[in-house]
XYZ file of C-alpha atoms in Angstrom:
248
model
C -26.439 -0.775 19.632
C -28.769 -2.618 17.201
C -27.616 -5.276 14.735
C -27.719 -2.876 11.768
C -25.450 -0.401 13.576
C -23.051 -3.213 14.511
C -22.923 -4.310 10.876
C -22.127 -0.765 9.738
C -19.426 -0.424 12.380
C -17.787 -3.677 11.289
C -18.025 -2.847 7.589
C -14.599 -2.715 6.017
C -13.367 -1.228 2.778
C -10.170 -2.110 0.965
C -8.476 0.983 -0.455
C -5.808 0.768 -3.140
C -3.718 3.747 -4.216
C -3.222 3.715 -7.968
C -0.672 5.431 -10.181
C 1.211 4.598 -13.353
C 3.719 2.270 -11.674
C 3.704 -1.510 -11.947
C 3.941 -1.677 -8.155
C 0.530 -0.062 -7.720
C -0.992 -2.334 -10.383
C 0.262 -5.402 -8.526
C -0.998 -3.995 -5.241
C -4.371 -3.527 -6.950
C -4.520 -7.238 -7.680
C -3.854 -7.935 -4.009
C -6.559 -5.452 -2.998
C -9.086 -7.110 -5.316
C -8.312 -10.500 -3.798
C -8.636 -9.159 -0.255
C -11.914 -7.404 -1.073
C -13.338 -10.529 -2.688
C -12.346 -12.876 0.118
C -13.373 -10.401 2.827
C -16.611 -9.399 1.042
C -15.559 -5.792 1.270
C -15.953 -2.803 -1.007
C -12.917 -1.956 -3.104
C -12.064 1.731 -3.397
C -9.350 2.671 -5.887
C -7.851 6.096 -5.197
C -6.047 8.100 -7.862
C -4.448 11.370 -6.754
C -3.361 13.946 -9.310
C -0.251 15.222 -7.584
C -0.511 19.011 -7.386
C 3.231 19.234 -6.777
C 3.859 17.957 -10.306
C 1.560 20.588 -11.763
C 3.252 23.312 -9.733
C 6.681 22.184 -10.907
C 5.562 22.521 -14.524
C 4.856 26.205 -13.855
C 8.550 26.985 -13.388
C 10.125 28.506 -16.530
C 13.146 26.226 -16.245
C 11.077 23.022 -15.894
C 11.856 20.314 -18.444
C 11.384 16.586 -18.942
C 13.844 14.077 -20.357
C 12.659 11.419 -22.789
C 13.128 7.922 -21.414
C 14.296 6.594 -24.774
C 15.759 9.612 -26.522
C 17.444 11.193 -23.525
C 16.543 14.573 -24.963
C 15.310 17.401 -22.729
C 12.218 19.363 -23.703
C 10.267 22.119 -21.958
C 7.680 20.905 -19.439
C 4.435 22.852 -19.538
C 1.291 22.717 -17.407
C -0.708 21.635 -20.455
C 1.711 18.762 -21.128
C 1.596 17.682 -17.488
C -2.220 17.774 -17.446
C -2.260 15.656 -20.594
C 0.070 13.168 -18.925
C -2.154 12.972 -15.841
C -5.189 12.476 -18.064
C -3.487 9.557 -19.826
C -2.494 8.064 -16.486
C -6.064 8.309 -15.212
C -7.329 6.543 -18.311
C -4.750 3.783 -17.845
C -5.623 3.465 -14.139
C -9.332 3.226 -14.948
C -8.694 0.496 -17.501
C -6.473 -1.400 -15.056
C -9.206 -1.258 -12.420
C -11.879 -2.495 -14.816
C -9.617 -5.354 -15.883
C -8.695 -6.301 -12.301
C -12.292 -6.604 -11.078
C -13.741 -8.202 -14.218
C -15.767 -11.277 -13.293
C -14.963 -11.039 -9.582
C -18.279 -9.668 -8.390
C -16.461 -7.138 -6.200
C -18.233 -3.868 -5.428
C -15.817 -1.124 -6.396
C -15.419 2.557 -7.133
C -12.697 4.864 -8.459
C -12.152 8.077 -6.549
C -10.151 10.816 -8.265
C -8.815 13.809 -6.399
C -6.081 16.418 -6.690
C -3.655 17.476 -3.977
C -0.730 16.144 -2.035
C -0.752 12.338 -2.280
C -0.351 11.663 1.434
C -2.831 14.319 2.577
C -5.429 13.277 -0.025
C -5.167 9.638 1.011
C -5.391 10.371 4.722
C -8.517 12.444 4.084
C -10.299 9.401 2.644
C -9.354 6.485 4.877
C -11.145 5.561 8.084
C -10.183 3.382 11.023
C -12.166 0.409 9.661
C -10.437 0.353 6.273
C -7.530 -1.682 4.953
C -5.131 0.436 2.899
C -3.049 -1.493 0.354
C 0.231 0.103 -0.735
C 2.832 -0.980 -3.241
C 6.495 -1.008 -2.302
C 7.387 1.861 -4.589
C 10.496 2.451 -6.605
C 13.945 1.001 -6.942
C 17.208 2.212 -5.569
C 19.295 4.181 -8.001
C 22.328 2.419 -6.599
C 22.498 -1.321 -7.033
C 18.885 -1.857 -8.140
C 17.628 -2.916 -4.725
C 13.957 -2.515 -3.881
C 13.166 0.445 -1.630
C 10.148 1.882 0.092
C 9.002 5.167 -1.357
C 8.506 8.259 0.776
C 4.715 8.175 0.261
C 4.558 4.596 1.482
C 6.687 5.424 4.523
C 4.540 8.444 5.438
C 1.256 6.530 5.191
C 2.616 3.638 7.229
C 3.283 6.056 10.078
C 0.169 8.220 9.742
C -2.768 6.225 8.386
C -5.539 5.660 10.964
C -6.223 2.168 9.619
C -4.584 -1.182 8.976
C -2.025 -0.934 6.157
C -0.869 -3.793 3.944
C 2.469 -3.226 2.190
C 2.812 -5.340 -0.891
C 5.296 -5.804 -3.741
C 4.981 -7.268 -7.217
C 7.191 -10.236 -6.343
C 5.194 -11.112 -3.190
C 2.246 -13.346 -4.146
C -0.549 -13.662 -1.586
C 0.171 -17.166 -0.338
C -1.767 -18.225 2.786
C 0.426 -19.037 5.757
C 1.267 -17.966 9.300
C 0.683 -14.422 10.449
C 4.020 -13.736 12.111
C 3.835 -11.359 15.068
C 6.332 -9.854 17.477
C 3.771 -9.484 20.255
C 0.292 -11.009 20.598
C -2.665 -10.711 20.762
C -3.814 -10.467 17.170
C -7.048 -8.610 16.308
C -9.764 -11.077 15.351
C -10.423 -9.274 12.043
C -6.897 -10.046 10.822
C -7.363 -13.752 11.441
C -10.225 -13.641 8.939
C -7.975 -12.407 6.132
C -7.227 -15.005 3.434
C -3.500 -14.512 4.067
C -3.580 -15.848 7.613
C -3.905 -19.522 8.534
C -2.338 -19.400 12.000
C -0.408 -17.114 14.339
C 3.327 -17.545 14.839
C 5.313 -15.476 17.333
C 8.719 -14.298 16.097
C 11.500 -13.264 18.438
C 13.356 -10.269 17.018
C 16.166 -8.628 18.964
C 16.858 -6.106 16.202
C 15.918 -5.141 12.655
C 18.786 -7.227 11.308
C 17.731 -10.223 13.372
C 14.160 -9.996 12.088
C 15.363 -9.722 8.486
C 17.553 -12.807 8.973
C 14.714 -14.837 10.509
C 12.333 -14.068 7.658
C 14.721 -14.186 4.715
C 13.516 -17.629 3.564
C 9.781 -17.380 4.236
C 7.507 -17.193 1.199
C 3.955 -17.323 2.565
C 1.711 -15.655 5.096
C 2.566 -12.177 6.316
C 4.338 -10.183 9.018
C 2.271 -8.139 11.479
C 3.783 -5.063 13.100
C 2.245 -2.569 15.458
C 3.182 0.993 14.643
C 5.355 1.352 17.747
C 7.272 -1.757 16.665
C 7.625 -0.349 13.153
C 9.016 2.924 14.483
C 11.609 1.130 16.611
C 12.702 -1.118 13.733
C 12.744 1.763 11.227
C 15.025 3.721 13.517
C 17.553 0.918 13.060
C 16.904 0.326 9.354
C 14.549 2.683 7.466
C 14.403 0.237 4.544
C 13.700 -2.917 6.562
C 10.206 -3.487 5.147
C 11.590 -3.436 1.607
C 13.761 -6.416 2.569
C 11.032 -8.534 4.160
C 10.029 -11.218 1.578
C 6.341 -11.407 2.557
C 3.557 -8.822 2.730
C 3.670 -6.675 5.873
C 0.583 -5.595 7.813
C 0.961 -2.537 10.044
C -1.594 -1.708 12.744
C -2.202 1.923 13.721
C -1.641 3.276 17.206
C -4.540 2.522 19.576
C -7.001 5.365 19.982
């Protein structure tokens, strides 16, 4: 394999899923920083959720005003207008996030199921940045959204899960089992490797409850085992979490 082919093989993109939520906007900032430090291309992905458009087709569909609390009919035209406004806002957020950074970037817009559309565009060499989406309706606690959970278990690439209250502070990359891929040690988040002993999901949560820098690295098999004990564990970890895909 010649040097040019090796360079192409090692090329890495940072993909950020964008929507109207503040979580995705914060994740975008993290993606920009990773792309800049890693000299990677930034790809922002906006998916027009076809399920929302289909729901507007039902005669009984309605939307409730956030301020007024009043219900009004939901039409396909109204939903398309909403998606158009969201796309405009996403585009402006992207332009603002990359301004002056010198990061090569693009915005990809597609329509379909969010998970399927994202999986169709990521490759094994990418880093996918996801926001910890949503808040629990009971008690206000942060929770992982279903889209985030699905991509963590299905994406063929490295996934970084990030929340708006988790600044990217360099520190140890905490692992349950070494070795650590060399590419991860080059990320600006990681200054060293620290092995963490975790007997259970609760034990891991307890060990990390006071950490505020670096990140946690999980292999997908480890994530599955921990999620079986506590499906919302990652929402409780106070640092970004990096999940590696299953080996090919």
